[in-house]
């Protein structure tokens, strides 16, 4: 298990009280932070910042020992679920645990470190959620490292050959930082990469970029929101246009050289 990288941003130490004090996403509905209980209120996926597609979050599980991993929360045709490939600690924990937190963060180190090992204990905090029949203690990323923390409940589990599928529902969501609290979506970032590559292709005509675009297209189709998919069509159309222009320029060059 890898330990946290100590950095100038104070990532490895406990956060100053003020930077960890979370604000509440729906005033009057939940109370939150630093050991104070949250009142339960079942919410819609949209209220938890989840839209059609796959939202990449840091999922924190582990009643005994917190574990973090980047996991896609899948929201498709009104169904919210996880697909956990066997072998991960997250999968093992959620075979038996009924609650976990999904943390939205834009911290690339948290993504990187938690995808190849666990985070150090200094990355986690424990909070209490009132789930009706008592207080539930659940670990999450520290509120100063997460833009949003959502407590999810596991509703049902189904096994496929390669993965455990778990239907889930959001229970409480807290926007902890003043940023938008939107989860990371690979479809959206693939679209951004495609935009960058389009501008490069216009300059270089490098055909490797077209191959990359095919890969981005796959990611946008699998993970993107409807608007990502729509915007991608514009990029693809433009890329074809640039490519055709280059081909006809080449043909003109050849004809001129032959003459
Ligand atoms: C952006 C991203 C999304 C991921 N989504 C999933 C997923 O939905 N299901 C899954 O089983 N693994 C997913 N992974 C892979 C796990 O994060 C990886 O296997 C990790 O090592 C599991 O850690 P753990 O053993 O601490 O649970 C994803 C990885 C990344 C980087």
PDB file of N, CA and C in Angstrom, residues 32-34 58-62 65-68 100-104 110 119-129 137-146 148-151 174 176:
ATOM      1  N   UNK A  32     -23.453  19.005   8.834  1.00  0.00           N
ATOM      2  CA  UNK A  32     -22.322  18.198   8.463  1.00  0.00           C
ATOM      3  C   UNK A  32     -21.023  18.702   9.058  1.00  0.00           C
ATOM      4  N   UNK A  33     -20.119  17.791   9.232  1.00  0.00           N
ATOM      5  CA  UNK A  33     -18.720  18.154   9.346  1.00  0.00           C
ATOM      6  C   UNK A  33     -18.081  17.835  10.671  1.00  0.00           C
ATOM      7  N   UNK A  34     -16.842  17.361  10.568  1.00  0.00           N
ATOM      8  CA  UNK A  34     -15.982  17.172  11.724  1.00  0.00           C
ATOM      9  C   UNK A  34     -16.686  16.485  12.891  1.00  0.00           C
ATOM     10  N   UNK A  58     -14.064   9.187  -6.168  1.00  0.00           N
ATOM     11  CA  UNK A  58     -13.236   8.384  -5.279  1.00  0.00           C
ATOM     12  C   UNK A  58     -14.205   7.729  -4.292  1.00  0.00           C
ATOM     13  N   UNK A  59     -14.316   6.419  -4.420  1.00  0.00           N
ATOM     14  CA  UNK A  59     -15.227   5.678  -3.551  1.00  0.00           C
ATOM     15  C   UNK A  59     -14.458   5.242  -2.300  1.00  0.00           C
ATOM     16  N   UNK A  60     -15.016   5.594  -1.144  1.00  0.00           N
ATOM     17  CA  UNK A  60     -14.355   5.233   0.118  1.00  0.00           C
ATOM     18  C   UNK A  60     -15.217   4.198   0.837  1.00  0.00           C
ATOM     19  N   UNK A  61     -14.592   3.068   1.109  1.00  0.00           N
ATOM     20  CA  UNK A  61     -15.266   1.959   1.795  1.00  0.00           C
ATOM     21  C   UNK A  61     -14.404   1.572   3.001  1.00  0.00           C
ATOM     22  N   UNK A  62     -14.831   0.536   3.713  1.00  0.00           N
ATOM     23  CA  UNK A  62     -13.991   0.003   4.787  1.00  0.00           C
ATOM     24  C   UNK A  62     -14.418   0.489   6.154  1.00  0.00           C
ATOM     25  N   UNK A  65     -11.061  -0.287   8.153  1.00  0.00           N
ATOM     26  CA  UNK A  65      -9.897   0.462   7.661  1.00  0.00           C
ATOM     27  C   UNK A  65     -10.310   1.131   6.348  1.00  0.00           C
ATOM     28  N   UNK A  66     -10.325   2.467   6.320  1.00  0.00           N
ATOM     29  CA  UNK A  66     -10.794   3.144   5.105  1.00  0.00           C
ATOM     30  C   UNK A  66      -9.941   2.810   3.887  1.00  0.00           C
ATOM     31  N   UNK A  67     -10.622   2.644   2.776  1.00  0.00           N
ATOM     32  CA  UNK A  67      -9.958   2.366   1.503  1.00  0.00           C
ATOM     33  C   UNK A  67     -10.561   3.268   0.430  1.00  0.00           C
ATOM     34  N   UNK A  68      -9.689   3.829  -0.390  1.00  0.00           N
ATOM     35  CA  UNK A  68     -10.163   4.718  -1.455  1.00  0.00           C
ATOM     36  C   UNK A  68      -9.781   4.153  -2.812  1.00  0.00           C
ATOM     37  N   UNK A 100     -21.382   3.413   1.600  1.00  0.00           N
ATOM     38  CA  UNK A 100     -20.050   3.917   1.260  1.00  0.00           C
ATOM     39  C   UNK A 100     -20.187   5.382   0.895  1.00  0.00           C
ATOM     40  N   UNK A 101     -19.068   6.071   0.822  1.00  0.00           N
ATOM     41  CA  UNK A 101     -19.134   7.458   0.364  1.00  0.00           C
ATOM     42  C   UNK A 101     -18.475   7.577  -1.009  1.00  0.00           C
ATOM     43  N   UNK A 102     -19.048   8.434  -1.820  1.00  0.00           N
ATOM     44  CA  UNK A 102     -18.483   8.768  -3.130  1.00  0.00           C
ATOM     45  C   UNK A 102     -18.017  10.211  -3.056  1.00  0.00           C
ATOM     46  N   UNK A 103     -16.733  10.420  -3.313  1.00  0.00           N
ATOM     47  CA  UNK A 103     -16.171  11.761  -3.133  1.00  0.00           C
ATOM     48  C   UNK A 103     -15.751  12.323  -4.484  1.00  0.00           C
ATOM     49  N   UNK A 104     -16.223  13.523  -4.753  1.00  0.00           N
ATOM     50  CA  UNK A 104     -15.849  14.205  -5.991  1.00  0.00           C
ATOM     51  C   UNK A 104     -14.609  15.029  -5.702  1.00  0.00           C
ATOM     52  N   UNK A 110      -4.817  12.275  -5.809  1.00  0.00           N
ATOM     53  CA  UNK A 110      -5.728  11.340  -5.143  1.00  0.00           C
ATOM     54  C   UNK A 110      -6.176  10.275  -6.143  1.00  0.00           C
ATOM     55  N   UNK A 119      -4.638   5.162  -0.055  1.00  0.00           N
ATOM     56  CA  UNK A 119      -4.150   6.440   0.455  1.00  0.00           C
ATOM     57  C   UNK A 119      -3.752   6.273   1.918  1.00  0.00           C
ATOM     58  N   UNK A 120      -2.881   7.141   2.382  1.00  0.00           N
ATOM     59  CA  UNK A 120      -2.511   7.129   3.795  1.00  0.00           C
ATOM     60  C   UNK A 120      -3.689   7.562   4.657  1.00  0.00           C
ATOM     61  N   UNK A 121      -3.663   7.189   5.954  1.00  0.00           N
ATOM     62  CA  UNK A 121      -4.802   7.485   6.836  1.00  0.00           C
ATOM     63  C   UNK A 121      -5.099   8.979   6.944  1.00  0.00           C
ATOM     64  N   UNK A 122      -4.085   9.811   6.683  1.00  0.00           N
ATOM     65  CA  UNK A 122      -4.291  11.262   6.811  1.00  0.00           C
ATOM     66  C   UNK A 122      -5.217  11.823   5.730  1.00  0.00           C
ATOM     67  N   UNK A 123      -5.514  11.025   4.721  1.00  0.00           N
ATOM     68  CA  UNK A 123      -6.426  11.478   3.668  1.00  0.00           C
ATOM     69  C   UNK A 123      -7.901  11.347   4.071  1.00  0.00           C
ATOM     70  N   UNK A 124      -8.147  10.569   5.142  1.00  0.00           N
ATOM     71  CA  UNK A 124      -9.540  10.212   5.445  1.00  0.00           C
ATOM     72  C   UNK A 124     -10.064  10.954   6.668  1.00  0.00           C
ATOM     73  N   UNK A 125     -11.385  11.097   6.716  1.00  0.00           N
ATOM     74  CA  UNK A 125     -12.038  11.521   7.957  1.00  0.00           C
ATOM     75  C   UNK A 125     -13.295  10.675   8.143  1.00  0.00           C
ATOM     76  N   UNK A 126     -13.763  10.645   9.367  1.00  0.00           N
ATOM     77  CA  UNK A 126     -14.976   9.885   9.683  1.00  0.00           C
ATOM     78  C   UNK A 126     -16.084  10.882   9.971  1.00  0.00           C
ATOM     79  N   UNK A 127     -17.266  10.617   9.448  1.00  0.00           N
ATOM     80  CA  UNK A 127     -18.411  11.451   9.802  1.00  0.00           C
ATOM     81  C   UNK A 127     -19.582  10.571  10.186  1.00  0.00           C
ATOM     82  N   UNK A 128     -20.564  11.199  10.795  1.00  0.00           N
ATOM     83  CA  UNK A 128     -21.716  10.458  11.306  1.00  0.00           C
ATOM     84  C   UNK A 128     -22.966  10.897  10.566  1.00  0.00           C
ATOM     85  N   UNK A 129     -23.747   9.913  10.165  1.00  0.00           N
ATOM     86  CA  UNK A 129     -24.970  10.190   9.414  1.00  0.00           C
ATOM     87  C   UNK A 129     -26.131   9.557  10.165  1.00  0.00           C
ATOM     88  N   UNK A 137     -21.544   5.681  11.136  1.00  0.00           N
ATOM     89  CA  UNK A 137     -20.227   6.285  10.943  1.00  0.00           C
ATOM     90  C   UNK A 137     -19.671   5.794   9.614  1.00  0.00           C
ATOM     91  N   UNK A 138     -19.221   6.705   8.781  1.00  0.00           N
ATOM     92  CA  UNK A 138     -18.671   6.286   7.488  1.00  0.00           C
ATOM     93  C   UNK A 138     -17.451   7.131   7.152  1.00  0.00           C
ATOM     94  N   UNK A 139     -16.420   6.475   6.605  1.00  0.00           N
ATOM     95  CA  UNK A 139     -15.231   7.233   6.217  1.00  0.00           C
ATOM     96  C   UNK A 139     -15.432   7.903   4.865  1.00  0.00           C
ATOM     97  N   UNK A 140     -14.714   8.981   4.665  1.00  0.00           N
ATOM     98  CA  UNK A 140     -14.712   9.650   3.359  1.00  0.00           C
ATOM     99  C   UNK A 140     -13.358  10.328   3.210  1.00  0.00           C
ATOM    100  N   UNK A 141     -13.123  10.900   2.037  1.00  0.00           N
ATOM    101  CA  UNK A 141     -11.970  11.787   1.918  1.00  0.00           C
ATOM    102  C   UNK A 141     -12.205  12.956   2.855  1.00  0.00           C
ATOM    103  N   UNK A 142     -11.161  13.646   3.239  1.00  0.00           N
ATOM    104  CA  UNK A 142     -11.344  14.848   4.049  1.00  0.00           C
ATOM    105  C   UNK A 142     -12.151  15.855   3.239  1.00  0.00           C
ATOM    106  N   UNK A 143     -12.994  16.586   3.942  1.00  0.00           N
ATOM    107  CA  UNK A 143     -13.845  17.522   3.198  1.00  0.00           C
ATOM    108  C   UNK A 143     -13.031  18.621   2.528  1.00  0.00           C
ATOM    109  N   UNK A 144     -11.790  18.846   2.994  1.00  0.00           N
ATOM    110  CA  UNK A 144     -10.985  19.868   2.311  1.00  0.00           C
ATOM    111  C   UNK A 144     -10.392  19.339   1.004  1.00  0.00           C
ATOM    112  N   UNK A 145     -10.388  18.023   0.801  1.00  0.00           N
ATOM    113  CA  UNK A 145      -9.858  17.458  -0.449  1.00  0.00           C
ATOM    114  C   UNK A 145     -10.965  17.121  -1.438  1.00  0.00           C
ATOM    115  N   UNK A 146     -12.211  17.158  -0.974  1.00  0.00           N
ATOM    116  CA  UNK A 146     -13.327  16.757  -1.840  1.00  0.00           C
ATOM    117  C   UNK A 146     -14.223  17.959  -2.106  1.00  0.00           C
ATOM    118  N   UNK A 148     -17.316  17.416  -3.148  1.00  0.00           N
ATOM    119  CA  UNK A 148     -18.632  16.925  -2.737  1.00  0.00           C
ATOM    120  C   UNK A 148     -18.459  15.531  -2.138  1.00  0.00           C
ATOM    121  N   UNK A 149     -19.205  15.271  -1.079  1.00  0.00           N
ATOM    122  CA  UNK A 149     -19.197  13.928  -0.486  1.00  0.00           C
ATOM    123  C   UNK A 149     -20.640  13.443  -0.435  1.00  0.00           C
ATOM    124  N   UNK A 150     -20.867  12.259  -0.972  1.00  0.00           N
ATOM    125  CA  UNK A 150     -22.222  11.695  -0.962  1.00  0.00           C
ATOM    126  C   UNK A 150     -22.194  10.343  -0.265  1.00  0.00           C
ATOM    127  N   UNK A 151     -23.123  10.171   0.656  1.00  0.00           N
ATOM    128  CA  UNK A 151     -23.285   8.849   1.276  1.00  0.00           C
ATOM    129  C   UNK A 151     -24.239   8.045   0.402  1.00  0.00           C
ATOM    130  N   UNK A 174     -23.233  16.386   0.330  1.00  0.00           N
ATOM    131  CA  UNK A 174     -22.726  17.631   0.914  1.00  0.00           C
ATOM    132  C   UNK A 174     -21.718  18.246  -0.040  1.00  0.00           C
ATOM    133  N   UNK A 176     -18.813  20.320  -0.243  1.00  0.00           N
ATOM    134  CA  UNK A 176     -17.884  20.729   0.811  1.00  0.00           C
ATOM    135  C   UNK A 176     -17.029  21.921   0.413  1.00  0.00           C
TER     136      UNK A 176
END
